[in-house]
Amino acid sequence: GSSGGTGSSASTASSSSPTVTVLMGTPPDSLDPGLGASTQSYEATWLAYTGLVTYAHAAGAAGAQLIPGLAQSLPSISADGKTYTFTLRKGLHYSNGRPVQAGDFAYTIERAIKLGWGNKQFLTGYIAGAEAFDAGRAHTISGISSNAASGQITVKLTAPFGPFLNVLAFPAAGLVPSGTPLKPLPNDPPPGVGPYEIAHVVPNQSFAVLANPQWAQQAIPGIPGGHANIAVKIVSNNQTAAEQVLSNGADVFDWNDTVPGTLLGQVHAQAASRYSQEPTVSTEFFFLNVKSKPFSSQLVREAVNYALDRQALSRLDGGALTPACYLLPIGMPGHPAGPCPYGDPNATVSAANLAKAKELIVQSGMAGTSVDVWSEPHPPHKEYADYYASVLNAIGLKANVKIVAAAQYPATIGNIKTTNPQTGWIAFSQDFPNPIDFYQLLNAESIAPTENHNLSQVNDPHIQSELTALGSVPSSKLDTVTSRWEALDEYVAQKAYIAVIGYDDVPKFTSQRIDFGALVFHPVYGNDWSTLQLK
Amino acid sequence: MSDPPRSESPDTRGSQQAPPGTGTPPGTGAHDDPLLDVRDLRVSFDTDAGEVRAVAGVSLCVRRGEIVALVGESGSGKSVTALTLTGLTRRLGARIEGSATFEGQELLAASEAQLRRLRGARIAMVFQDPLSSLNPVTRVGAQIAEQIRAHEPRVSGAQAAGRAVALLDRVGIAEAARRVRSYPHELSGGMRQRVMIAMALSCDPSLLIADEPTTALDVTTQAQILAQLRALRAHSDAAILLVTHDIGVVADLADRILVMHAGRIVEHGRTREILHAARHPYTQTLLAAHSGAPARAPRAPGPALLAADALEVRFRARRRTGVHALHGVSLTLGEGETLAVVGESGAGKTTLIRCLMRLMDPTSGIVSFRGADITNASRRQLLPVRRELQMVFQDAHASLNPRRRVQSILQTGLQLRGVRGAQLRPRARELLARVGLGEEHLERYPHELSGGQRQRVGIARALSCEPRAIVLDEPVSALDAPLRAQVLDLLVRLQAQSGLSYLLVAHDLAVVRRVADRIAVMRAGEVVELAGAEELFAAPRHPYTRELLAASPDLSRELAGIGAGLSWEMPAAGPSPAGEGPATGGAPLGGVRSTG
Amino acid sequence: MSLPPPTPARSEPTVGTEPPLAAARAPAGPWRLVAARLRRSRPALVCGALVLAVVVACLLAPVYAREVAGTGPDENHITDTVRVGSRTLDVVSPTGVPIGPTWQRRFLLGADPNGRDVAVRLLYGGRNSLEIGALATLVTMLLAVLIGTLAGWFRGLTDGVLSRLLDVIWAFPPVLLGVALGVALAIGGLDLGVVKLSSGSLLLPAAIVGVVFVPYVARPLRGQVLALREREFVDAARVQGRGNVRILTGEILPNLTSTIVVFLPLMLANAILLEAALSYLGAGVQDPNPSWGTMLAEGIRLTPGAIHLVLAPGLMLVLVVFGVNVLGDGLRDALDPRAVAGGRG
Amino acid sequence: MARFLARRLLGAAAVLFAVSVLTFLIFQVIPGGDPALRMAGREATPQTVHDVRRAWGFDRPLYEQYATTMEKILDGSVVSYSQQINVEQEIARDLPPTLSLALGAGLIWLLFGVLFGVLGAVRAGRASDRALTVLALLGVSTPIFFLGALMLYYLGYRWGLLPLGGYVPLTRDPWGWFTHMLMPWLALSIASIGIYSRVLRAGILDTLGEDYVRTARAKGLSERRVLVHHVLRNSLIPIVSLWGLDLAAVIGGGAIVVESVFDLHGVGQYAAESIARLDVPPVLVVTLLVACAVVVLGVLVDILYALLDPRIRLSA
Ligand SMILES: Nc1ncnc2c1ncn2[C@@H]1O[C@H](COP(=O)(O)OP(=O)(O)OP(=O)(O)O)[C@@H](O)[C@H]1O
Ligand SMILES: Nc1ncnc2c1ncn2[C@@H]1O[C@H](COP(=O)(O)OP(=O)(O)OP(=O)(O)O)[C@@H](O)[C@H]1O
Ligand SMILES: [Mg+2]
Ligand SMILES: [Mg+2]
């Protein structure tokens, strides 16, 4: 019998539900949950592939809360933090009607690893035996065991890893039936458990997210059933897309896209009630390579932080930027509330601060050093770089902009051997709501010759010791260490290892017929389509 | 009929005033009314270089059934006159004055629609180059049928096609039924021109204007086409206005001749009168070019200079069968002599020369110079040979680089001989002087020279390294009669001055008659006859040589036919320069007015 | 990018009807004749003057920037204000909309999102566009003349290899080739041992654009050389003992000049356009150097609110390319002996 | 004919081989072009990268990688790096918009090019001819994407006359297809209309000076017949062959730009986006496809030429 589903199953979308058109600027990288790793993919797949745990369908901090998904409750975690034990709910069925079995979990994880899911390092790096499985030395993952009868699933880790539950909340860990082909199925995604299923995929053009006919009988608390069927259309021109939503030709604008600044006035005038700026848990910053001149000097790094006018940068982003100086963004536990060390990001740079910046450069003895500013062409990142370069020039350095195609950008700036970039633009958005995710960017262990992620190449003992301590705290107990994270983040700002631009705001923008207020903007997955409903 | 002299045509150039007509043209039906009457026609064009007066007051008349020839050098305005009559110069932006009546209708003022009804139906035209004058992408039969249907709308397509076959048959094309389906490029030059004639005859015109119908053809073909026109005259009462630059062509065909020079008619009269008693100096030069001078007795040839031994050339053609361009040709050019090589187009003359000059490699055989084998000599080894052996090309225009001034063209050879720096210009000037050109020509580009001047520059270039022998590839074929004479004279003079040897190629026996010591006749890659000039003209042995001789459009035959007994062609005939023929009597025919 | 077909290299200017009454005229070289004809073509002259004016203006960009606009091409004025008439306006609004044309000294044609003066950038961008166009044309012409003459002259194997090479470039989709090369070379630059191009170099887009157009010019040139080498004046040069090199440079090349001259403006126009297209697709000039193409591409991103960012570089591009085309047209007519003033027929 | 075809096809194969090798190599020399790095995902361990490399065969020698890729392309099983979907199926899906665009624009420019060319030649030297000349040169001088952007702005955005890009299948909604394609067609064909009208005008004027046209007039044919049967018949031959070549060329050129401007999701746009993603297989396939079209149409044009012009024999 179906367990508990009482309150939340009131609304469940069905084939007779209305259809809502959602626009997407960039096609999902893959709609196969075992492969897809882009926000566009997650936006769809998290509704169709529920894992043992998942996020609450709510906006803001509440949305970052982990809730039991296919598991009856959050797992029990052993004292050493290395063993997680789940119990599968009873009577679950995939969208094709097949019953869910405890063994499917192991298969799902194995499949994601075999297919090469973009974030599989979170699996292979921590689950015992996953590495061996990946390398082909084992046929199964030794660290995962399950009991078909009791529905018990045990996962053993090689080391305690705080955000492991967040990893299991990824759609890639959303269960698929054992025996699902071990090859990518982006055009015909496998069955899953969730309020929706993905169908009618026309790659790079459109796909549908339809009500899962099996869902009604097994509704899980906290997971709404949805109100409408979703038709997703890829429109890569954000201009066109914005105009379509403005004129009600389509229903939902892609929050990953920007409404062109030039159209914003019109949007504010005509559609104020269905447009808002939603903060995302992401940070844009310029890395400052401490291993090479001139940013090896703390004075220079401070000067940059003094001189950068975040107000100007915000205008370059059409105003959709919350100016800031801390790495951890608003909405992420550990975000410091205190004032910034080098000038107020919410005010135009004062003449005094600018003068100070120039003076610092002179003091550092680095005046006239030439600096390559790296960025990619996508707006407004190139504009950031142009502006940034002009600031560097203004304070006494010799800056030169280098723009690299988006696809090459990460590999280019991540290559210490050949490029070894001095400074450049970078944005990071959370994979999961745990500050350790952001701190990979300043972790000395992330420094690598070709796949470098610590672009400032910071190797600070204080940071390293704090990360070791804080990293093993499970996500569910994060609130116990918030203040330590805040202190660490303030320390980083003080050292000026990076020059934070701010936190990106994204547009939540719908047509008139959508109930704008009811649409949840989820902190991890953006617009929560299961909350889309007509007025 | 009577054509009183026009008072408005004072003639200061000595052309004959037309006295009252005294008779009808011989050999034709008597029609007295003028079919075509042109008075004081003037045509001018606006060009970059200012106004060009192409026709500067021409009056002429053509009667029914008559053949009138309009003769003059290139650029004298013959074509413009002919084209203007049918309104074809209108759209070239020509300014036209004067009057022209055809069958009583004024042509120059006629509307385009009126003219269209006349063109092709009453006045038909045959043009110079039959290949370019036929639409390349349409079958010849269709082109003929098109004209028929344009003027006789009631004729069905099938009927018109049938008539096209009949017409081709009539102009002597074998297998006419098959040939109507040919495209122009699939026909030989002679056949193409016959197609043009058939087309012109398709609507039974009363006037046929033929603009140099044989100029683009070689001698033998030319003879065929002339025969065709002659036959036409016998079987139809169409009048023919025959435009040509070669007075020899019309000698035995035309009833009357009009001589045109610089846009005017300078002389006119019955054919016979013009041939025997030309008064205008210009006419005399035209005639002089055709006077078959006596063949030269061979001088004793000096030691061998240039020799070909059993030359073979096979071109690997695309089709399996290659072209056998030279077939065992052996020749020797002795010091100080002139050896002429004569043959029709495609006989292999140019190929032979190119082998001799080492511009191409023979398939087999030996080329030697002063006894040394140079068949495989390298460019460097050839340098001394080049200095002694030079060449003049068939197409004077094509052989001068259009991008270089005469001065620069002459320099190359001078440099080859070691002349440098400040010496170059005076030496170049000297060279020009030797070929009769002034210093002012040094700065000219080839296109700024006349045809004759160009060929002289070509000769000057050959002379520039003071060679002992010059090979000349049809040096005068592209020139018209007066120029031809000039150039040949020049060659003779130069030889007299410095004892040069010539290997002279021509397709026309008449050309070489005056200059050659020995003549080799080529056909299809073989030398069929090689003999002293005198001997060859007197007693041609090979049938092909005889054919060539017969085809040669020579005034002598015409004059002989008239009965003056002055045919130079006959072996027994004594020498007689042109213009010295007895001025047979008979008043010139009227109808020709030349206005100043 | 569709190109006008390679004009069949037809008669060079001097071949054609012998000018009547030639003897009476003062000798005029073929080029003087061309110049005279060109001088009589009013549109060609006007457009030539116009292109020249643009070139001069672009060269004077620093003067305009300093004396008139008072700002450089890379100076950001994002948070500045500007007085227009009696009002004080943001150069860039808080939502990122740049100001449009003010028709006064500062921000004459408006600003871009970085608050930079469009007029100043337009002039600086013109330098890059024209420079790339000129360099690309140079590359095209050099390669095309080399390949065309060698293939036409030596025929046989040389011709076979070179012609296949042209086929390959021809068959390669030009925009894809351009973008691929652009992306490939954007970071590392090009290092062919002899030739070294750094990634930011203007030569890079110029080289890419130049190579793309080689077949358009090389093929007709090859055809012309094939025809020229059969001409008797080449034999005449041989008879006078000249070698291949001297015949090629002394006899053949001068006869190719008119074709080359006809192609020059055509290629210049096309090079400027292709560079713009590549910039639009993100493989053109590297920032911070603007070119009209990159400016236009950025502007298109910002329509409809800032149409001036599209119109300013776009119209400038059209103006110059049009001018060059008209000039080329006039040149072709002047070089074509058969073209009679006013047209025929 | 058979020999001609055999030789030409052999040449074509050589060209295609070179094109494929070249494309393949271009992407090998790109810094950061190692697909394994991108496919291994973020913060991938060297082990993961190594595995990806092995799994996809990136550790094999270049020629071997090339051979396997080509093999897959030929048997239709090649998969893109970034999305790992079958490239050929994807291209087949993107073909309708590209073909609609190219063929539609091709017809438009042929039609109007011929129309304006004839008009210009018939009225040579007059005001209307000059106006056409100016228009043609303007068309030739306007960058496609500039024209496209202007049309989108004015026709689409400001005046709302036409949709703002996107593609509607002909089979689903013919009228929608037409309205969506109208602006792309115009943007793509304007330049070619300019070129064709100029080429044809010059061709007609040249032909008008031919001796056989004089003959046709001397035959007393009506001016119309002279123009149509003798002048046009001859001057259209090069135009028709030019059209064939340009149609192929436009797919690899202007069409890519137009597809991007109007968001048609065609083959060209797919290729351009794949280049931006450094995704070799789709670029390789599209490049080969376009090169194939160019080469094959080149042969067809030669055959057509020989059919239209009896003087030309197929050889070489
Ligand atoms: N369309 C034209 N425009 C300008 N000048 C012309 C034109 N047609 C002919 N001419 C000039 O008119 C003069 C007479 O030319 P025409 O063609 O009548 O000579 P022709 O006697 O027929 O010579 P040929 O024997 O070479 O055919 C020449 O000087 C020629 O250059
Ligand atoms: N390059 C070539 N390839 C193939 N065949 C050729 C070539 N050159 C000449 N021929 C052929 O060789 C034969 C002899 O040609 P050649 O040019 O020597 O004739 P010619 O006597 O000089 O004629 P003309 O009087 O027309 O100049 C012709 O049938 C010609 O078609
Ligand atoms: Mg003539
Ligand atoms: Mg010859």
Coordinates of C-alpha atoms in Angstrom, one line a residue, chain B residues 32-308:
Chain B
D32 CA 17.0 50.0 -115.4
D33 CA 15.4 51.3 -112.2
P34 CA 17.8 51.5 -109.3
L35 CA 17.0 49.0 -106.6
L36 CA 19.1 50.8 -104.1
D37 CA 20.0 54.4 -104.4
V38 CA 22.2 55.9 -101.8
R39 CA 23.0 59.6 -101.7
D40 CA 25.6 61.4 -99.7
L41 CA 25.5 59.0 -96.8
R42 CA 27.4 60.2 -93.8
V43 CA 27.9 58.2 -90.6
S44 CA 29.8 59.2 -87.6
F45 CA 30.3 57.8 -84.1
D46 CA 31.1 59.4 -80.8
T47 CA 34.0 57.6 -79.1
D48 CA 36.5 58.2 -76.4
A49 CA 38.8 59.6 -79.0
G50 CA 36.2 62.1 -80.2
E51 CA 34.0 61.9 -83.2
V52 CA 34.8 59.2 -85.8
R53 CA 33.5 59.9 -89.2
A54 CA 33.3 56.4 -90.6
V55 CA 31.4 57.3 -93.7
A56 CA 31.9 60.7 -95.1
G57 CA 29.6 61.1 -98.0
V58 CA 29.0 58.0 -100.0
S59 CA 26.7 57.8 -102.9
L60 CA 26.0 54.6 -104.8
C61 CA 23.4 52.8 -106.6
V62 CA 22.6 49.1 -107.3
R63 CA 20.3 47.9 -110.0
R64 CA 18.3 44.7 -110.0
G65 CA 20.3 41.7 -110.7
E66 CA 23.6 43.5 -110.6
I67 CA 26.7 42.6 -108.6
V68 CA 28.4 45.7 -107.3
A69 CA 31.6 45.4 -105.3
L70 CA 32.6 47.8 -102.6
V71 CA 36.4 47.5 -102.2
G72 CA 38.7 49.3 -99.8
E73 CA 41.2 48.7 -97.1
S74 CA 40.3 47.8 -93.6
G75 CA 38.6 50.6 -91.8
S76 CA 37.6 52.5 -94.9
G77 CA 34.0 52.4 -93.9
K78 CA 32.6 49.6 -96.0
S79 CA 30.9 47.7 -93.3
V80 CA 29.5 50.8 -91.7
T81 CA 28.0 51.7 -95.1
A82 CA 26.5 48.3 -95.5
L83 CA 25.1 48.0 -92.0
T84 CA 23.7 51.5 -92.1
L85 CA 21.5 50.6 -95.1
T86 CA 19.6 48.1 -93.0
G87 CA 19.5 50.3 -89.9
L88 CA 21.9 48.1 -88.0
T89 CA 24.2 50.9 -87.0
R90 CA 21.4 52.8 -85.4
R91 CA 21.7 51.1 -82.1
L92 CA 25.5 51.6 -82.1
G93 CA 24.8 55.3 -81.5
A94 CA 25.7 56.3 -85.0
R95 CA 24.8 59.7 -86.4
I96 CA 23.4 59.2 -89.9
E97 CA 22.8 61.7 -92.6
G98 CA 21.9 61.5 -96.2
S99 CA 19.4 59.3 -97.9
A100 CA 19.0 55.8 -99.1
T101 CA 16.0 54.5 -101.1
F102 CA 15.4 50.9 -101.6
E103 CA 12.6 49.9 -104.0
G104 CA 11.4 53.5 -103.7
Q105 CA 11.3 53.4 -99.9
E106 CA 13.5 55.7 -97.8
L107 CA 15.6 53.5 -95.5
L108 CA 17.3 56.0 -93.3
A109 CA 14.0 57.5 -92.1
A110 CA 12.1 54.2 -91.9
S111 CA 10.7 53.1 -88.7
E112 CA 12.2 50.1 -87.0
A113 CA 9.1 48.0 -87.8
Q114 CA 9.3 49.0 -91.5
L115 CA 13.0 48.1 -91.6
R116 CA 12.3 44.8 -89.9
R117 CA 10.0 43.8 -92.6
L118 CA 12.6 44.6 -95.2
R119 CA 15.5 42.9 -93.4
G120 CA 15.9 39.3 -94.3
A121 CA 13.0 39.4 -96.6
R122 CA 13.9 42.0 -99.2
I123 CA 17.5 42.8 -98.1
A124 CA 19.5 39.9 -96.8
M125 CA 22.9 40.1 -95.4
V126 CA 25.9 37.7 -95.2
F127 CA 28.7 38.6 -92.8
Q128 CA 32.4 38.2 -92.6
D129 CA 32.9 35.6 -89.9
P130 CA 30.3 32.9 -90.3
L131 CA 31.2 31.2 -87.0
S132 CA 30.5 34.2 -84.9
S133 CA 27.6 35.3 -87.0
L134 CA 25.6 32.1 -86.3
N135 CA 24.0 31.6 -82.9
P136 CA 26.3 29.0 -81.3
V137 CA 23.6 27.3 -79.3
T138 CA 20.9 26.9 -82.0
R139 CA 20.9 24.3 -84.8
V140 CA 21.5 25.8 -88.2
G141 CA 18.2 24.5 -89.6
A142 CA 16.3 26.2 -86.8
Q143 CA 18.1 29.4 -87.5
I144 CA 17.1 29.3 -91.1
A145 CA 13.5 28.3 -90.4
E146 CA 13.3 31.1 -87.8
Q147 CA 13.9 33.7 -90.5
I148 CA 11.3 32.2 -92.8
R149 CA 8.7 32.2 -90.2
A150 CA 9.5 35.7 -89.1
H151 CA 8.5 36.9 -92.5
E152 CA 5.9 34.3 -93.5
P153 CA 3.9 33.7 -90.4
R154 CA 1.6 31.3 -92.1
V155 CA 4.4 28.8 -92.8
S156 CA 4.2 26.0 -90.3
G157 CA 7.3 24.9 -88.4
A158 CA 7.5 21.7 -90.4
Q159 CA 7.3 23.5 -93.7
A160 CA 9.9 26.0 -92.6
A161 CA 12.2 23.1 -91.6
G162 CA 11.6 21.5 -95.0
R163 CA 12.5 24.7 -96.8
A164 CA 15.7 24.9 -94.7
V165 CA 16.7 21.5 -95.9
A166 CA 16.0 22.5 -99.5
L167 CA 18.0 25.7 -99.1
L168 CA 21.0 23.9 -97.7
D169 CA 20.8 21.6 -100.6
R170 CA 20.7 24.5 -103.0
V171 CA 23.9 26.0 -101.6
G172 CA 25.6 22.7 -102.2
I173 CA 25.7 21.2 -98.7
A174 CA 25.8 17.4 -98.9
E175 CA 23.3 15.5 -96.8
A176 CA 21.3 18.6 -96.1
A177 CA 18.7 16.7 -94.2
R178 CA 21.3 15.7 -91.7
R179 CA 23.1 19.0 -91.6
V180 CA 20.2 21.1 -90.6
R181 CA 20.5 19.4 -87.2
S182 CA 24.1 20.5 -86.8
Y183 CA 25.3 23.3 -84.6
P184 CA 27.5 25.9 -86.2
H185 CA 30.7 24.7 -84.5
E186 CA 30.2 21.3 -86.0
L187 CA 30.5 22.6 -89.6
S188 CA 33.6 23.7 -91.5
G189 CA 34.2 27.3 -92.3
G190 CA 33.0 26.9 -95.8
M191 CA 29.8 25.1 -94.8
R192 CA 29.0 27.8 -92.2
Q193 CA 29.3 30.5 -94.8
R194 CA 27.0 28.5 -97.1
V195 CA 24.5 28.3 -94.3
M196 CA 24.7 32.0 -94.0
I197 CA 24.1 32.3 -97.7
A198 CA 21.2 29.8 -97.5
M199 CA 19.7 31.8 -94.7
A200 CA 20.1 35.0 -96.7
L201 CA 18.3 33.4 -99.7
S202 CA 15.5 31.9 -97.7
C203 CA 13.0 34.7 -98.4
D204 CA 14.1 35.4 -102.0
P205 CA 15.5 38.9 -101.3
S206 CA 16.0 41.3 -104.1
L207 CA 19.3 42.6 -102.6
L208 CA 22.0 40.6 -100.9
I209 CA 24.6 42.5 -99.0
A210 CA 27.6 40.3 -98.5
D211 CA 30.2 41.9 -96.1
E212 CA 33.5 40.2 -96.8
P213 CA 32.0 36.8 -97.1
T214 CA 35.3 35.1 -97.8
T215 CA 37.8 37.0 -95.7
A216 CA 37.8 34.5 -92.8
L217 CA 38.2 31.5 -95.1
D218 CA 41.3 30.0 -96.6
V219 CA 42.0 30.1 -100.3
T220 CA 40.4 26.9 -101.3
T221 CA 37.2 27.5 -99.3
Q222 CA 37.1 31.0 -100.6
A223 CA 37.1 29.7 -104.1
Q224 CA 34.1 27.5 -103.3
I225 CA 32.1 30.4 -101.8
L226 CA 32.9 32.7 -104.7
A227 CA 31.7 29.9 -107.0
Q228 CA 28.5 29.8 -104.9
L229 CA 27.9 33.5 -105.4
R230 CA 28.6 33.1 -109.1
A231 CA 26.0 30.4 -109.3
L232 CA 23.6 32.5 -107.4
R233 CA 23.9 35.1 -109.9
A234 CA 23.0 32.7 -112.6
H235 CA 19.9 31.3 -110.9
S236 CA 18.3 34.3 -109.2
D237 CA 17.8 37.9 -110.1
A238 CA 18.9 39.2 -106.7
A239 CA 21.3 42.0 -106.8
I240 CA 24.4 41.6 -104.7
L241 CA 26.4 44.3 -102.9
L242 CA 29.7 42.6 -102.3
V243 CA 31.9 44.2 -99.7
T244 CA 35.6 43.2 -99.6
H245 CA 39.0 44.5 -99.1
D246 CA 40.5 42.2 -101.7
I247 CA 40.2 43.4 -105.2
G248 CA 41.2 40.0 -106.4
V249 CA 38.1 38.4 -105.0
V250 CA 35.8 40.4 -107.1
A251 CA 37.7 40.6 -110.3
D252 CA 35.7 37.9 -112.1
L253 CA 32.5 38.3 -110.2
A254 CA 31.4 42.0 -110.0
D255 CA 29.8 44.0 -112.7
R256 CA 31.0 47.2 -111.1
I257 CA 33.5 48.1 -108.5
L258 CA 33.4 51.0 -106.1
V259 CA 36.7 51.8 -104.4
M260 CA 36.4 53.2 -101.0
H261 CA 39.0 55.0 -99.0
A262 CA 38.7 56.9 -95.7
G263 CA 34.9 57.0 -95.8
R264 CA 34.6 58.1 -99.3
I265 CA 34.2 56.5 -102.7
V266 CA 37.4 57.5 -104.5
E267 CA 36.8 55.6 -107.8
H268 CA 34.1 53.6 -109.4
G269 CA 33.5 52.0 -112.7
R270 CA 33.0 48.8 -114.5
T271 CA 35.2 46.0 -113.2
R272 CA 37.2 45.8 -116.3
E273 CA 37.8 49.6 -116.4
I274 CA 38.9 49.7 -112.8
L275 CA 41.2 46.7 -113.3
H276 CA 42.9 48.1 -116.4
A277 CA 42.7 51.8 -116.0
A278 CA 42.5 52.7 -112.4
R279 CA 43.1 56.3 -112.1
H280 CA 43.1 56.9 -108.4
P281 CA 46.5 56.2 -106.8
Y282 CA 44.8 54.4 -104.0
T283 CA 43.2 52.0 -106.4
Q284 CA 46.5 51.5 -108.0
T285 CA 48.1 50.4 -104.8
L286 CA 45.2 48.0 -104.3
L287 CA 45.8 46.5 -107.7
A288 CA 49.6 46.5 -107.4
A289 CA 49.3 44.1 -104.5
H290 CA 47.7 41.7 -106.8
S291 CA 50.0 41.9 -109.7
G292 CA 51.5 38.6 -109.8
A293 CA 55.1 39.5 -110.1
P294 CA 57.3 37.0 -111.9
A295 CA 58.4 34.1 -110.0
R296 CA 62.0 34.4 -109.1
A297 CA 64.7 32.3 -110.5
P298 CA 66.5 30.4 -107.8
R299 CA 69.8 31.8 -106.7
A300 CA 72.4 29.4 -105.9
P301 CA 71.8 28.6 -102.2
G302 CA 74.7 29.0 -99.9
P303 CA 75.8 26.5 -97.3
A304 CA 73.0 25.0 -95.2
L305 CA 72.0 27.1 -92.3
L306 CA 69.0 25.5 -90.8
A307 CA 67.8 22.0 -91.6
A308 CA 65.0 19.7 -90.6

